[in-house]
GROMACS .gro file of C-alpha atoms in nm:
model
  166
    1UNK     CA    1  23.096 -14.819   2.896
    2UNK     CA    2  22.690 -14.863   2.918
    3UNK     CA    3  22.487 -14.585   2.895
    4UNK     CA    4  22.230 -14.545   3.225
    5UNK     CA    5  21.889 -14.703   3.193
    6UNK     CA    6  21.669 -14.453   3.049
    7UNK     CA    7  21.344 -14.503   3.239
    8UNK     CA    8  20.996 -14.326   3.274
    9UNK     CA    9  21.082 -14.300   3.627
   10UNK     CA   10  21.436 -14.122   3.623
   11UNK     CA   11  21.247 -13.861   3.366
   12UNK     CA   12  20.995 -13.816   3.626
   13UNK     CA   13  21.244 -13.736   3.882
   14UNK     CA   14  21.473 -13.542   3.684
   15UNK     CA   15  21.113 -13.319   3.604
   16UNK     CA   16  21.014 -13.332   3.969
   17UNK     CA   17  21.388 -13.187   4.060
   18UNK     CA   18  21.358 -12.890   3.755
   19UNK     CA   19  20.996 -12.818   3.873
   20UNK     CA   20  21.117 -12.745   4.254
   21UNK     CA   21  21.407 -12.523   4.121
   22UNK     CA   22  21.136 -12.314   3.915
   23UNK     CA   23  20.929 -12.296   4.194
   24UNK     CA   24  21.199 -12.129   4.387
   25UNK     CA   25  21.338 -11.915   4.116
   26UNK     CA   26  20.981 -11.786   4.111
   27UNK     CA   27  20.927 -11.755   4.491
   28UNK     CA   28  21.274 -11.548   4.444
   29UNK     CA   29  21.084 -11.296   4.250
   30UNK     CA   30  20.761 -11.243   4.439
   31UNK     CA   31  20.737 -10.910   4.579
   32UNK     CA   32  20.854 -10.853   4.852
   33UNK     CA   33  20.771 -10.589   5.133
   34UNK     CA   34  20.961 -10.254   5.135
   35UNK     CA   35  21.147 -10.333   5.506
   36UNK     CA   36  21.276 -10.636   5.363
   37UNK     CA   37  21.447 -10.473   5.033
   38UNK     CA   38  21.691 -10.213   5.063
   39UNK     CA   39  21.626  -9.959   4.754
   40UNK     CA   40  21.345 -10.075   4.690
   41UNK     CA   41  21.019  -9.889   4.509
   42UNK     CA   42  20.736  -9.795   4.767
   43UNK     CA   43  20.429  -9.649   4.577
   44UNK     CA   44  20.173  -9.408   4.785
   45UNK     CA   45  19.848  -9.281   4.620
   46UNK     CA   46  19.592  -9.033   4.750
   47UNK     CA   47  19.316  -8.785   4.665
   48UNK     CA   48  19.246  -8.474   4.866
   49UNK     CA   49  18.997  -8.198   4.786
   50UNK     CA   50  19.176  -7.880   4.782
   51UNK     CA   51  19.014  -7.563   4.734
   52UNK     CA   52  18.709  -7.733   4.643
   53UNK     CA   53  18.885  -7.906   4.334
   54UNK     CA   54  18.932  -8.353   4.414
   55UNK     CA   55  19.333  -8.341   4.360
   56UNK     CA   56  19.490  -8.702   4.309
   57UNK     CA   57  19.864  -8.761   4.421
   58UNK     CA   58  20.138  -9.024   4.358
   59UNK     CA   59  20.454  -9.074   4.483
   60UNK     CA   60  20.711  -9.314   4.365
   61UNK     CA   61  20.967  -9.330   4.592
   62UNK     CA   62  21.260  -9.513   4.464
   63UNK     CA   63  21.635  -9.537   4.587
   64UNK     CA   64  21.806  -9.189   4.589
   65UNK     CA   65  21.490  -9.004   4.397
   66UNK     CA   66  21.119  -8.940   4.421
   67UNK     CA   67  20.876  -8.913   4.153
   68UNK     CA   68  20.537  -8.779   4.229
   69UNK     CA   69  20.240  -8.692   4.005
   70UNK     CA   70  19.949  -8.466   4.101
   71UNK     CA   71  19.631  -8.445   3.856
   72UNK     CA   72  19.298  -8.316   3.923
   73UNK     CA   73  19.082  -8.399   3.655
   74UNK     CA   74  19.221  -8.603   3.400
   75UNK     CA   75  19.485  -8.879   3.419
   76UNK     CA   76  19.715  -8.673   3.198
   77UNK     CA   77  20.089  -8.666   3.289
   78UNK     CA   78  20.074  -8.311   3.259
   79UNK     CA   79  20.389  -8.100   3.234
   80UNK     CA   80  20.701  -8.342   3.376
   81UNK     CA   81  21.016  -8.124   3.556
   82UNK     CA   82  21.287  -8.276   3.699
   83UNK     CA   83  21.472  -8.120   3.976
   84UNK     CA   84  21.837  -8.185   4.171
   85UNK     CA   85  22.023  -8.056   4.383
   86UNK     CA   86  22.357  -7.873   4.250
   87UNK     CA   87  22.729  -7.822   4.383
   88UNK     CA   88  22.931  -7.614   4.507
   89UNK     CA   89  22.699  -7.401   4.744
   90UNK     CA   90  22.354  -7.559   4.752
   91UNK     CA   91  22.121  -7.440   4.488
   92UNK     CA   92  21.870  -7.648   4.270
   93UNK     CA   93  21.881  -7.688   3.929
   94UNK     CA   94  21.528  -7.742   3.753
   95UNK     CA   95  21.464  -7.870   3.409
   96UNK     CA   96  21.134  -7.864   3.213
   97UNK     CA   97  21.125  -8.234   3.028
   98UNK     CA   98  20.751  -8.199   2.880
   99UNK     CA   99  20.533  -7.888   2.872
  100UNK     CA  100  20.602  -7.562   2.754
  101UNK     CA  101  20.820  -7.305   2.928
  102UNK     CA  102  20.499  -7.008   3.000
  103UNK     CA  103  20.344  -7.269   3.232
  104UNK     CA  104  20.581  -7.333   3.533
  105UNK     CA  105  20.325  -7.493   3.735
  106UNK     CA  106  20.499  -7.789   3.912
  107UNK     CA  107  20.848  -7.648   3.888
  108UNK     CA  108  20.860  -7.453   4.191
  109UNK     CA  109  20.676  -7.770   4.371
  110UNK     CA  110  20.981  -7.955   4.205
  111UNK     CA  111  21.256  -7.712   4.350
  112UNK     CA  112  21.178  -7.676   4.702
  113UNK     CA  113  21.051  -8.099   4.760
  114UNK     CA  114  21.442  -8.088   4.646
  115UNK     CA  115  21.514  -7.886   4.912
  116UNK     CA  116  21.262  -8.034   5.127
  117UNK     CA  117  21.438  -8.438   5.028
  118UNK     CA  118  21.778  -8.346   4.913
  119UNK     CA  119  21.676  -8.600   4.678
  120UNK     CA  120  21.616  -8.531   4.302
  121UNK     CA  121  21.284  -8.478   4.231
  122UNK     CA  122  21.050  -8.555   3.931
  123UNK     CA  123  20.734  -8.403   3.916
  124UNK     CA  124  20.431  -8.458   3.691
  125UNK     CA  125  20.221  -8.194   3.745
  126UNK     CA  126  19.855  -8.150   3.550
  127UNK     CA  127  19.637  -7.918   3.746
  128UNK     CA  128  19.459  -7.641   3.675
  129UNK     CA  129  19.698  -7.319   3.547
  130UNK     CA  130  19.693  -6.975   3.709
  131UNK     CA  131  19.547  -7.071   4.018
  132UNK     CA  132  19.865  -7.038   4.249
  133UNK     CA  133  19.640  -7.101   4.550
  134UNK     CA  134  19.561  -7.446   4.448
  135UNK     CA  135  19.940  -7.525   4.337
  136UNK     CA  136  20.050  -7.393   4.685
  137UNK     CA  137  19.788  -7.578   4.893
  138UNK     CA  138  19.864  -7.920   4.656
  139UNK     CA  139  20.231  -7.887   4.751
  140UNK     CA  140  20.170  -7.816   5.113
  141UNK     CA  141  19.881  -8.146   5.112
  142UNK     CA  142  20.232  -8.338   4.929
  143UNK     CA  143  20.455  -8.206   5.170
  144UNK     CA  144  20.233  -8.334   5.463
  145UNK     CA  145  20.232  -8.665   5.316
  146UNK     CA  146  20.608  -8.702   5.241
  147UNK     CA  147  20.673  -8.634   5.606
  148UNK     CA  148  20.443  -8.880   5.740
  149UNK     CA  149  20.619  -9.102   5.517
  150UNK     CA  150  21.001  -9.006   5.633
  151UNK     CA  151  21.053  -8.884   5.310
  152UNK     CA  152  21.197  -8.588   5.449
  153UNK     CA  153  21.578  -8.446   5.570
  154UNK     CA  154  21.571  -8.400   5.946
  155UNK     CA  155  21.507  -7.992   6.044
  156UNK     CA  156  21.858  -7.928   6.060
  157UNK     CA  157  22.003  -8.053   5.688
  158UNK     CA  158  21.695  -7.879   5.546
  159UNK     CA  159  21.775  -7.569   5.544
  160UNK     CA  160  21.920  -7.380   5.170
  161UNK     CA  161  21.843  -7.073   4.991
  162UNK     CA  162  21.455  -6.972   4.943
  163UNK     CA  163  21.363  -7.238   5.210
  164UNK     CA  164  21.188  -7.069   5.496
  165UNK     CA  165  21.213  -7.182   5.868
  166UNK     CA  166  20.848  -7.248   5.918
   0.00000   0.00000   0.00000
């Protein structure tokens, strides 16, 4: 039994063949856009001025949850809650993950996009502290945004306790 030539030419092809499956392993993994991907991660970022202060949003939405962080002046993560919606009769549950409990800003934001979604809900919130103004007119600036994004339950599913029929 004789071994097959071993020539600069078979090495070339054998590269040439290993080269084209990279190349398409690597194509595999390109991004691609969010229609073509079910579950995939869609990232949204924005800046409004609210109440005279720049506010900077971002939402992460990813399969069956949404994070979103709102900051105003800093970068900071800022205090990080993490909301869901709870069984038997339709109430949220709400979690503080960093921050201390005396400053809830964010968690009611975090409780009613629940409602708002039926999705869970993490929210990074650093902006200013007892200004409930500005927390109320970030979340309504957020909620704009999620709906123009279809981020949102239809009228109908979205109503549960505290939610208001505005």
């Amino acid at each position: 039994m004789s071994s097959p030539p071993s020539s600069s030419s078979g090495k070339a092809l054998d590269f040439e063949a290993a080269s084209k499956s990279a190349v398409a392993s690597v194509e595999s993994l390109k991004f691609k856009p969010q229609d073509d991907i079910a579950g995939g991660v869609q990232v949204t970022s924005f800046s409004e001025i609210v109440d005279e202060v720049t506010l900077h949003f971002q939402i992460i939405r990813l399969a069956k949850q949404i994070y979103v962080w709102i900051g105003s002046t800093s970068a900071n993560l800022g205090n990080l809650y993490a909301a869901a919606p709870t069984r038997p009769n339709n109430t949220v549950s709400v979690t503080s993950i960093l921050g201390g409990v005396s400053d809830n800003t964010g968690s009611g934001i975090a409780r009613r996009l629940v409602l708002k979604t039926g999705l869970n809900i993490i929210v990074a919130c650093n902006i200013p502290k007892n200004n409930p103004m500005l927390e109320a007119n970030a979340e309504k600036k957020l909620i704009e945004k999620l709906i123009a994004l279809g981020h949102s339950r239809p009228k109908s599913q979205s109503s549960g306790p505290g939610l208001s029929s505005s």
